[in-house]
Amino acid sequence: MAAVIFRSSLSFAARKSLAPNVSVLQRRASSFSALKVSQDRLWDHIHSTCEMSGATADGGLRRLSCDDNDKKVRDWFASEVKKLGCKYEVDAMGCQWAILPGENNKLPPIGIGSHLDSVQSGGKFDGPLGVLTGLEVAKVLKESGKKTYAPICVINWTNEEGARFPPACMASAVWAGEFDINAAHKCTDTADKKTTIGDELKRIGYAGKKECSYKVSPLSAHFEIHIEQGPRLENEGKDVGIVDSVQGMHWFNAGLRGFTRHADTTPMELRRDALAGAAKIVLEIQRLGRETGGMATVSLFKSQPQNFCNIPSAVDFSFSMQHPDKATLDGMKQQVASFVKKVAADDGLEIAEYDNIWSYDPNTFDKEAVACLEASAKDLGYNYKKLISHTAHDSLYTNMHVPTAMVFTPCRDGISHNPLEYASPENCSVGAQTLLGAVLRYDDLLRKKHSG
Amino acid sequence: MAAVIFRSSLSFAARKSLAPNVSVLQRRASSFSALKVSQDRLWDHIHSTCEMSGATADGGLRRLSCDDNDKKVRDWFASEVKKLGCKYEVDAMGCQWAILPGENNKLPPIGIGSHLDSVQSGGKFDGPLGVLTGLEVAKVLKESGKKTYAPICVINWTNEEGARFPPACMASAVWAGEFDINAAHKCTDTADKKTTIGDELKRIGYAGKKECSYKVSPLSAHFEIHIEQGPRLENEGKDVGIVDSVQGMHWFNAGLRGFTRHADTTPMELRRDALAGAAKIVLEIQRLGRETGGMATVSLFKSQPQNFCNIPSAVDFSFSMQHPDKATLDGMKQQVASFVKKVAADDGLEIAEYDNIWSYDPNTFDKEAVACLEASAKDLGYNYKKLISHTAHDSLYTNMHVPTAMVFTPCRDGISHNPLEYASPENCSVGAQTLLGAVLRYDDLLRKKHSG
């Protein structure tokens, strides 16, 4: 696989240093908290969409990007937002855009987005909570008759997981101008190298004509709610998390080649065993994650040949490393690269592949958007925590062009990407309510800015 | 997979300590070396059978037990031995028995056997050299008009490799009474768990009616020629090897189970990473092979789930360990078992499988059979070396019931189970000539014993 390197440029926040306008935020606090999301409706949507499109016997969700389940849930989402009178569009990456008009429709909408796709053996919350909260906010606004100043846009970003078609956050990266759409359309199914996401978007009827670009579909801001996927909020007994940054990441695909021959008869000193070499690298990557206080994982791992009596000659694997500090993260990258070279030299292996597939630097969310979330949580009386996101979400890419921030809900035992993934109805609605309050606050800031 | 433990009982040599009758062997040496195998015909058969049934573009052989290529070469072998006037039978494990009558047909035949199947990406010599040498010996005897005292039987043992249907040496183990035939017939294809070798024997027309048993198809002795599969003969510039023993072996299937969750967001200390645990075991097994002077290999290795953003939760692997010393070999077994338990405890993993699939103790071949080979090599003026076999062959099982010994030919760089496997025409014919001389010597011993 050729290297497809995403590298995020400076975050929006770093480029446009907007100080939070706290006085404005606090002055009208009570009215921002008057509208209430429906905990029951949100919970029902999370479960009913799962049932209709991808529920698995073990209580999880399997809804791979552009598969038949993804089509089903997309069709349902389109029907729901059309019923609300939203302006509905699909872009060339299959992203669904549902715009509820505001008073000033010349302004780009405030986006509330996330994804409806899952990993192969995922849970009900990672992704759907975000899009369905956007839908819930739109429903509450519509039902209340309250008209926002800017339009509100609910977005279903295509292929956030990248589980079927790597890399992840594909459509938001295209929207941000960080990934060429033609290259994106050619990305292939991990289980079937002949199928591209471009083909599958056409097959399910979601290859829209509108360009997928922040220039064509601009936003005034982007808010996203997601389960935390880690144990910090739960461990500290917090109601909700306000995400103000994202740690950096390097993702590599690597391949080692040795030589296969008889396993029983080849003297140890003559071996070029790719599996034994790869095993050293797996442990070195684990060690680096532990010793730096970051994270590091070898995930995909395939060894060949699969024969009882042959020495393994080919191992292909993927690994990723995360750290909040750029210098430390880049140090990890260099240490792994040196270690892989040393193992190859020591063990007589060739490095057939060593590709940096995806990287992003540690990133800071927009201060004003974060402040809106914080004011909302405070006003609602929630016990909140500001925290860093350990992984990328579509918000990483929206943050390159528009003020962005995220809400995290606690999730049981910090588990995600697993059928056991769970956030309580209360956790979900507390997060949604926090997001709604922040959207109304941000909208109010826009009103002041543009109508004042 | 349930444990199917083969454990070889005492070797025939250990039970029946027959001292070599050297005087007899030497007295008639020159006549034993008068008949000459045809180097060209043997070389042609090795290559033409490969071309007709399983030649691969990379110069190797892919002829998995009971596949269509195996059927083709079996049909050819049957036709060849019938042309020679052999009595031809197929047993219930699909073994082909081709008996050239002798003077005293009440005596069990002297067997010359090996296998025609290969591993998935194998060479032309591992196996076929043995059966085709048997055929060459039968042709030479027939053409010369020489009648042996005992009948001579060329045997194609089914599924020696066990590459498609593990475990290896399947039919010879059934013949030796070490593996129940019903259990053998149920062994499944590694690539398709619904297909059994019993089904496939029927499909290719090789499920014979005759019981596969040393009681029903007894032998007076068994000789086998094989490429060495290691570098000793080549390194020492030897013409041929006389194999007097086999090192012992333990083969295990193991499975570790952790827990899969998000790779980017799960703190290192909360992980139960089955791949990282398995990596430690791979390296410990390699260390044991090196430090004991034996061999040890993790071969099959599968990790799940195969998703970029998930921690691996399930690894299944197979490993084998070989050593000439039983106490050392059993010590290796115990050390790995303790190490696996420690890793499981340290890393929060469950041991889902830990099955001893196949084991055999270090084994000694029959002194008289070995002496016949040694006398033959000496008489022919070959520079030979007595050596231990590092892996099992069908001779391991015949040795449990009848005097057995093996010939090794040097092979280039000691490589086997690889398309690069190569033994020269001269190496092959020197080995075949050594074997022919030994068979004639052993036949002469039988004549003395039974007609004297």
PDB file of C-alpha atoms in Angstrom, chain B residues 82-247:
ATOM      1  CA  LYS B  82       1.071 -52.542 -12.854  1.00  0.00           C
ATOM      2  CA  LYS B  83       3.182 -52.456 -16.021  1.00  0.00           C
ATOM      3  CA  LEU B  84       5.976 -54.030 -13.953  1.00  0.00           C
ATOM      4  CA  GLY B  85       3.655 -56.863 -12.972  1.00  0.00           C
ATOM      5  CA  CYS B  86       3.466 -55.807  -9.332  1.00  0.00           C
ATOM      6  CA  LYS B  87       0.621 -56.934  -7.129  1.00  0.00           C
ATOM      7  CA  TYR B  88      -1.092 -53.617  -6.462  1.00  0.00           C
ATOM      8  CA  GLU B  89      -3.324 -52.695  -3.536  1.00  0.00           C
ATOM      9  CA  VAL B  90      -4.733 -49.577  -1.895  1.00  0.00           C
ATOM     10  CA  ASP B  91      -5.490 -49.623   1.821  1.00  0.00           C
ATOM     11  CA  ALA B  92      -8.151 -47.757   3.795  1.00  0.00           C
ATOM     12  CA  MET B  93      -5.814 -44.793   4.308  1.00  0.00           C
ATOM     13  CA  GLY B  94      -5.162 -44.608   0.575  1.00  0.00           C
ATOM     14  CA  CYS B  95      -1.627 -45.962   0.827  1.00  0.00           C
ATOM     15  CA  GLN B  96      -0.490 -47.575  -2.413  1.00  0.00           C
ATOM     16  CA  TRP B  97       1.266 -50.933  -2.068  1.00  0.00           C
ATOM     17  CA  ALA B  98       3.072 -52.335  -5.114  1.00  0.00           C
ATOM     18  CA  ILE B  99       4.571 -55.764  -4.499  1.00  0.00           C
ATOM     19  CA  LEU B 100       7.145 -57.324  -6.786  1.00  0.00           C
ATOM     20  CA  PRO B 101       7.142 -61.064  -5.989  1.00  0.00           C
ATOM     21  CA  GLY B 102      10.257 -62.784  -4.668  1.00  0.00           C
ATOM     22  CA  GLU B 103      11.236 -66.421  -4.337  1.00  0.00           C
ATOM     23  CA  ASN B 104       9.534 -66.826  -0.979  1.00  0.00           C
ATOM     24  CA  ASN B 105       6.254 -64.972  -1.123  1.00  0.00           C
ATOM     25  CA  LYS B 106       5.197 -66.218   2.286  1.00  0.00           C
ATOM     26  CA  LEU B 107       7.656 -63.735   3.739  1.00  0.00           C
ATOM     27  CA  PRO B 108       6.463 -60.173   4.280  1.00  0.00           C
ATOM     28  CA  PRO B 109       8.009 -57.904   1.671  1.00  0.00           C
ATOM     29  CA  ILE B 110      10.905 -55.553   2.219  1.00  0.00           C
ATOM     30  CA  GLY B 111       9.317 -52.122   1.962  1.00  0.00           C
ATOM     31  CA  ILE B 112      10.750 -49.095   0.165  1.00  0.00           C
ATOM     32  CA  GLY B 113       8.435 -46.268   1.020  1.00  0.00           C
ATOM     33  CA  SER B 114       7.973 -42.558   1.324  1.00  0.00           C
ATOM     34  CA  HIS B 115       5.338 -40.064   0.156  1.00  0.00           C
ATOM     35  CA  LEU B 116       4.225 -38.238  -2.987  1.00  0.00           C
ATOM     36  CA  ASP B 117       2.435 -35.331  -1.244  1.00  0.00           C
ATOM     37  CA  SER B 118       4.062 -31.959  -0.613  1.00  0.00           C
ATOM     38  CA  VAL B 119       3.524 -28.936   1.590  1.00  0.00           C
ATOM     39  CA  GLN B 120       1.673 -25.878   0.223  1.00  0.00           C
ATOM     40  CA  SER B 121       4.759 -24.312  -1.285  1.00  0.00           C
ATOM     41  CA  GLY B 122       7.154 -27.217  -1.422  1.00  0.00           C
ATOM     42  CA  GLY B 123       9.953 -28.597  -3.528  1.00  0.00           C
ATOM     43  CA  LYS B 124      10.157 -31.509  -5.964  1.00  0.00           C
ATOM     44  CA  PHE B 125      12.232 -33.816  -3.773  1.00  0.00           C
ATOM     45  CA  ASP B 126      10.766 -34.004  -0.278  1.00  0.00           C
ATOM     46  CA  GLY B 127       8.804 -37.223  -0.530  1.00  0.00           C
ATOM     47  CA  PRO B 128       8.757 -38.012  -4.265  1.00  0.00           C
ATOM     48  CA  LEU B 129      12.466 -38.925  -4.235  1.00  0.00           C
ATOM     49  CA  GLY B 130      11.619 -41.774  -1.838  1.00  0.00           C
ATOM     50  CA  VAL B 131       8.690 -43.299  -3.718  1.00  0.00           C
ATOM     51  CA  LEU B 132      10.307 -42.807  -7.128  1.00  0.00           C
ATOM     52  CA  THR B 133      13.519 -44.471  -5.886  1.00  0.00           C
ATOM     53  CA  GLY B 134      11.354 -47.415  -4.796  1.00  0.00           C
ATOM     54  CA  LEU B 135       9.893 -47.513  -8.297  1.00  0.00           C
ATOM     55  CA  GLU B 136      13.402 -47.270  -9.806  1.00  0.00           C
ATOM     56  CA  VAL B 137      14.599 -50.191  -7.676  1.00  0.00           C
ATOM     57  CA  ALA B 138      11.585 -52.242  -8.781  1.00  0.00           C
ATOM     58  CA  LYS B 139      12.317 -51.370 -12.430  1.00  0.00           C
ATOM     59  CA  VAL B 140      15.983 -52.306 -12.116  1.00  0.00           C
ATOM     60  CA  LEU B 141      15.109 -55.622 -10.482  1.00  0.00           C
ATOM     61  CA  LYS B 142      12.465 -56.400 -13.099  1.00  0.00           C
ATOM     62  CA  GLU B 143      14.708 -55.476 -16.037  1.00  0.00           C
ATOM     63  CA  SER B 144      17.675 -57.424 -14.676  1.00  0.00           C
ATOM     64  CA  GLY B 145      15.578 -60.514 -14.162  1.00  0.00           C
ATOM     65  CA  LYS B 146      16.954 -60.784 -10.657  1.00  0.00           C
ATOM     66  CA  LYS B 147      14.512 -62.353  -8.276  1.00  0.00           C
ATOM     67  CA  THR B 148      14.903 -61.328  -4.635  1.00  0.00           C
ATOM     68  CA  TYR B 149      14.281 -63.879  -1.893  1.00  0.00           C
ATOM     69  CA  ALA B 150      11.584 -61.821  -0.165  1.00  0.00           C
ATOM     70  CA  PRO B 151       9.072 -59.803  -2.144  1.00  0.00           C
ATOM     71  CA  ILE B 152       9.883 -56.110  -2.571  1.00  0.00           C
ATOM     72  CA  CYS B 153       7.137 -53.594  -1.873  1.00  0.00           C
ATOM     73  CA  VAL B 154       7.123 -49.970  -3.026  1.00  0.00           C
ATOM     74  CA  ILE B 155       4.846 -47.896  -0.778  1.00  0.00           C
ATOM     75  CA  ASN B 156       3.324 -44.462  -1.235  1.00  0.00           C
ATOM     76  CA  TRP B 157       2.325 -43.499   2.308  1.00  0.00           C
ATOM     77  CA  THR B 158      -0.651 -41.097   2.337  1.00  0.00           C
ATOM     78  CA  ASN B 159      -0.399 -37.633   3.864  1.00  0.00           C
ATOM     79  CA  GLU B 160       3.106 -37.689   5.276  1.00  0.00           C
ATOM     80  CA  GLU B 161       3.254 -33.915   5.274  1.00  0.00           C
ATOM     81  CA  GLY B 162       0.019 -33.273   7.124  1.00  0.00           C
ATOM     82  CA  ALA B 163       0.144 -29.843   5.466  1.00  0.00           C
ATOM     83  CA  ARG B 164      -3.459 -29.989   4.325  1.00  0.00           C
ATOM     84  CA  PHE B 165      -4.731 -32.488   6.905  1.00  0.00           C
ATOM     85  CA  PRO B 166      -2.681 -32.355  10.125  1.00  0.00           C
ATOM     86  CA  PRO B 167      -1.121 -34.226  11.797  1.00  0.00           C
ATOM     87  CA  ALA B 168       1.787 -35.437   9.695  1.00  0.00           C
ATOM     88  CA  CYS B 169       2.822 -39.081   9.022  1.00  0.00           C
ATOM     89  CA  MET B 170      -0.860 -39.859   9.233  1.00  0.00           C
ATOM     90  CA  ALA B 171      -1.140 -43.125   7.302  1.00  0.00           C
ATOM     91  CA  SER B 172       2.067 -44.685   8.627  1.00  0.00           C
ATOM     92  CA  ALA B 173       0.863 -43.879  12.165  1.00  0.00           C
ATOM     93  CA  VAL B 174      -2.432 -45.643  11.412  1.00  0.00           C
ATOM     94  CA  TRP B 175      -0.523 -48.593   9.894  1.00  0.00           C
ATOM     95  CA  ALA B 176       1.593 -48.778  13.082  1.00  0.00           C
ATOM     96  CA  GLY B 177      -1.531 -48.850  15.265  1.00  0.00           C
ATOM     97  CA  GLU B 178      -0.628 -45.493  16.828  1.00  0.00           C
ATOM     98  CA  PHE B 179      -3.546 -43.524  15.395  1.00  0.00           C
ATOM     99  CA  ASP B 180      -7.122 -44.760  15.133  1.00  0.00           C
ATOM    100  CA  ILE B 181      -8.282 -44.846  11.520  1.00  0.00           C
ATOM    101  CA  ASN B 182     -11.695 -43.352  12.304  1.00  0.00           C
ATOM    102  CA  ALA B 183     -10.061 -40.407  14.024  1.00  0.00           C
ATOM    103  CA  ALA B 184      -7.653 -40.085  11.090  1.00  0.00           C
ATOM    104  CA  HIS B 185     -10.481 -40.069   8.537  1.00  0.00           C
ATOM    105  CA  LYS B 186     -12.120 -37.188  10.410  1.00  0.00           C
ATOM    106  CA  CYS B 187      -9.072 -34.902  10.237  1.00  0.00           C
ATOM    107  CA  THR B 188     -10.039 -31.694   8.487  1.00  0.00           C
ATOM    108  CA  ASP B 189      -8.517 -29.492   5.814  1.00  0.00           C
ATOM    109  CA  THR B 190      -6.711 -26.529   7.389  1.00  0.00           C
ATOM    110  CA  ALA B 191      -8.222 -24.310   4.678  1.00  0.00           C
ATOM    111  CA  ASP B 192     -11.756 -25.729   4.917  1.00  0.00           C
ATOM    112  CA  LYS B 193     -12.899 -27.248   8.181  1.00  0.00           C
ATOM    113  CA  LYS B 194     -15.841 -28.985   6.452  1.00  0.00           C
ATOM    114  CA  THR B 195     -13.657 -31.256   4.345  1.00  0.00           C
ATOM    115  CA  THR B 196     -12.108 -34.354   5.888  1.00  0.00           C
ATOM    116  CA  ILE B 197      -9.345 -36.519   4.511  1.00  0.00           C
ATOM    117  CA  GLY B 198     -11.830 -39.419   4.624  1.00  0.00           C
ATOM    118  CA  ASP B 199     -14.105 -37.499   2.219  1.00  0.00           C
ATOM    119  CA  GLU B 200     -11.209 -36.600  -0.017  1.00  0.00           C
ATOM    120  CA  LEU B 201      -9.846 -40.154  -0.202  1.00  0.00           C
ATOM    121  CA  LYS B 202     -13.284 -41.212  -1.481  1.00  0.00           C
ATOM    122  CA  ARG B 203     -13.493 -38.312  -3.910  1.00  0.00           C
ATOM    123  CA  ILE B 204     -10.184 -39.134  -5.589  1.00  0.00           C
ATOM    124  CA  GLY B 205     -10.955 -42.878  -5.582  1.00  0.00           C
ATOM    125  CA  TYR B 206      -8.309 -43.899  -3.059  1.00  0.00           C
ATOM    126  CA  ALA B 207     -10.360 -45.107  -0.097  1.00  0.00           C
ATOM    127  CA  GLY B 208      -9.239 -48.728  -0.330  1.00  0.00           C
ATOM    128  CA  LYS B 209     -10.983 -51.569   1.441  1.00  0.00           C
ATOM    129  CA  LYS B 210      -7.933 -53.278   2.873  1.00  0.00           C
ATOM    130  CA  GLU B 211      -7.209 -52.446   6.506  1.00  0.00           C
ATOM    131  CA  CYS B 212      -4.257 -50.103   6.977  1.00  0.00           C
ATOM    132  CA  SER B 213      -2.312 -52.091   9.553  1.00  0.00           C
ATOM    133  CA  TYR B 214       1.065 -53.659  10.141  1.00  0.00           C
ATOM    134  CA  LYS B 215      -0.860 -56.831  10.968  1.00  0.00           C
ATOM    135  CA  VAL B 216      -2.662 -57.059   7.625  1.00  0.00           C
ATOM    136  CA  SER B 217       0.158 -55.594   5.529  1.00  0.00           C
ATOM    137  CA  PRO B 218       3.283 -56.716   7.377  1.00  0.00           C
ATOM    138  CA  LEU B 219       6.775 -55.878   6.206  1.00  0.00           C
ATOM    139  CA  SER B 220      10.097 -57.605   6.745  1.00  0.00           C
ATOM    140  CA  ALA B 221      11.866 -54.251   6.830  1.00  0.00           C
ATOM    141  CA  HIS B 222      11.430 -50.658   5.650  1.00  0.00           C
ATOM    142  CA  PHE B 223      13.972 -48.513   3.833  1.00  0.00           C
ATOM    143  CA  GLU B 224      13.399 -44.889   2.919  1.00  0.00           C
ATOM    144  CA  ILE B 225      15.443 -42.332   1.048  1.00  0.00           C
ATOM    145  CA  HIS B 226      14.858 -38.632   1.591  1.00  0.00           C
ATOM    146  CA  ILE B 227      16.665 -35.339   1.102  1.00  0.00           C
ATOM    147  CA  GLU B 228      18.415 -34.338   4.311  1.00  0.00           C
ATOM    148  CA  GLN B 229      16.531 -31.032   4.691  1.00  0.00           C
ATOM    149  CA  GLY B 230      19.508 -29.629   6.585  1.00  0.00           C
ATOM    150  CA  PRO B 231      23.068 -28.612   5.690  1.00  0.00           C
ATOM    151  CA  ARG B 232      25.228 -31.237   7.413  1.00  0.00           C
ATOM    152  CA  LEU B 233      26.056 -33.497   4.447  1.00  0.00           C
ATOM    153  CA  GLU B 234      26.640 -30.578   2.115  1.00  0.00           C
ATOM    154  CA  ASN B 235      28.843 -28.756   4.638  1.00  0.00           C
ATOM    155  CA  GLU B 236      30.994 -31.841   5.165  1.00  0.00           C
ATOM    156  CA  GLY B 237      31.141 -32.727   1.476  1.00  0.00           C
ATOM    157  CA  LYS B 238      29.514 -36.133   1.990  1.00  0.00           C
ATOM    158  CA  ASP B 239      27.990 -38.170  -0.848  1.00  0.00           C
ATOM    159  CA  VAL B 240      25.279 -39.705   1.252  1.00  0.00           C
ATOM    160  CA  GLY B 241      23.949 -39.980   4.800  1.00  0.00           C
ATOM    161  CA  ILE B 242      23.022 -43.102   6.727  1.00  0.00           C
ATOM    162  CA  VAL B 243      20.319 -42.225   9.225  1.00  0.00           C
ATOM    163  CA  ASP B 244      20.533 -44.214  12.441  1.00  0.00           C
ATOM    164  CA  SER B 245      18.148 -42.257  14.679  1.00  0.00           C
ATOM    165  CA  VAL B 246      15.470 -39.550  14.883  1.00  0.00           C
ATOM    166  CA  GLN B 247      15.375 -36.727  17.409  1.00  0.00           C
TER     167      GLN B 247
END
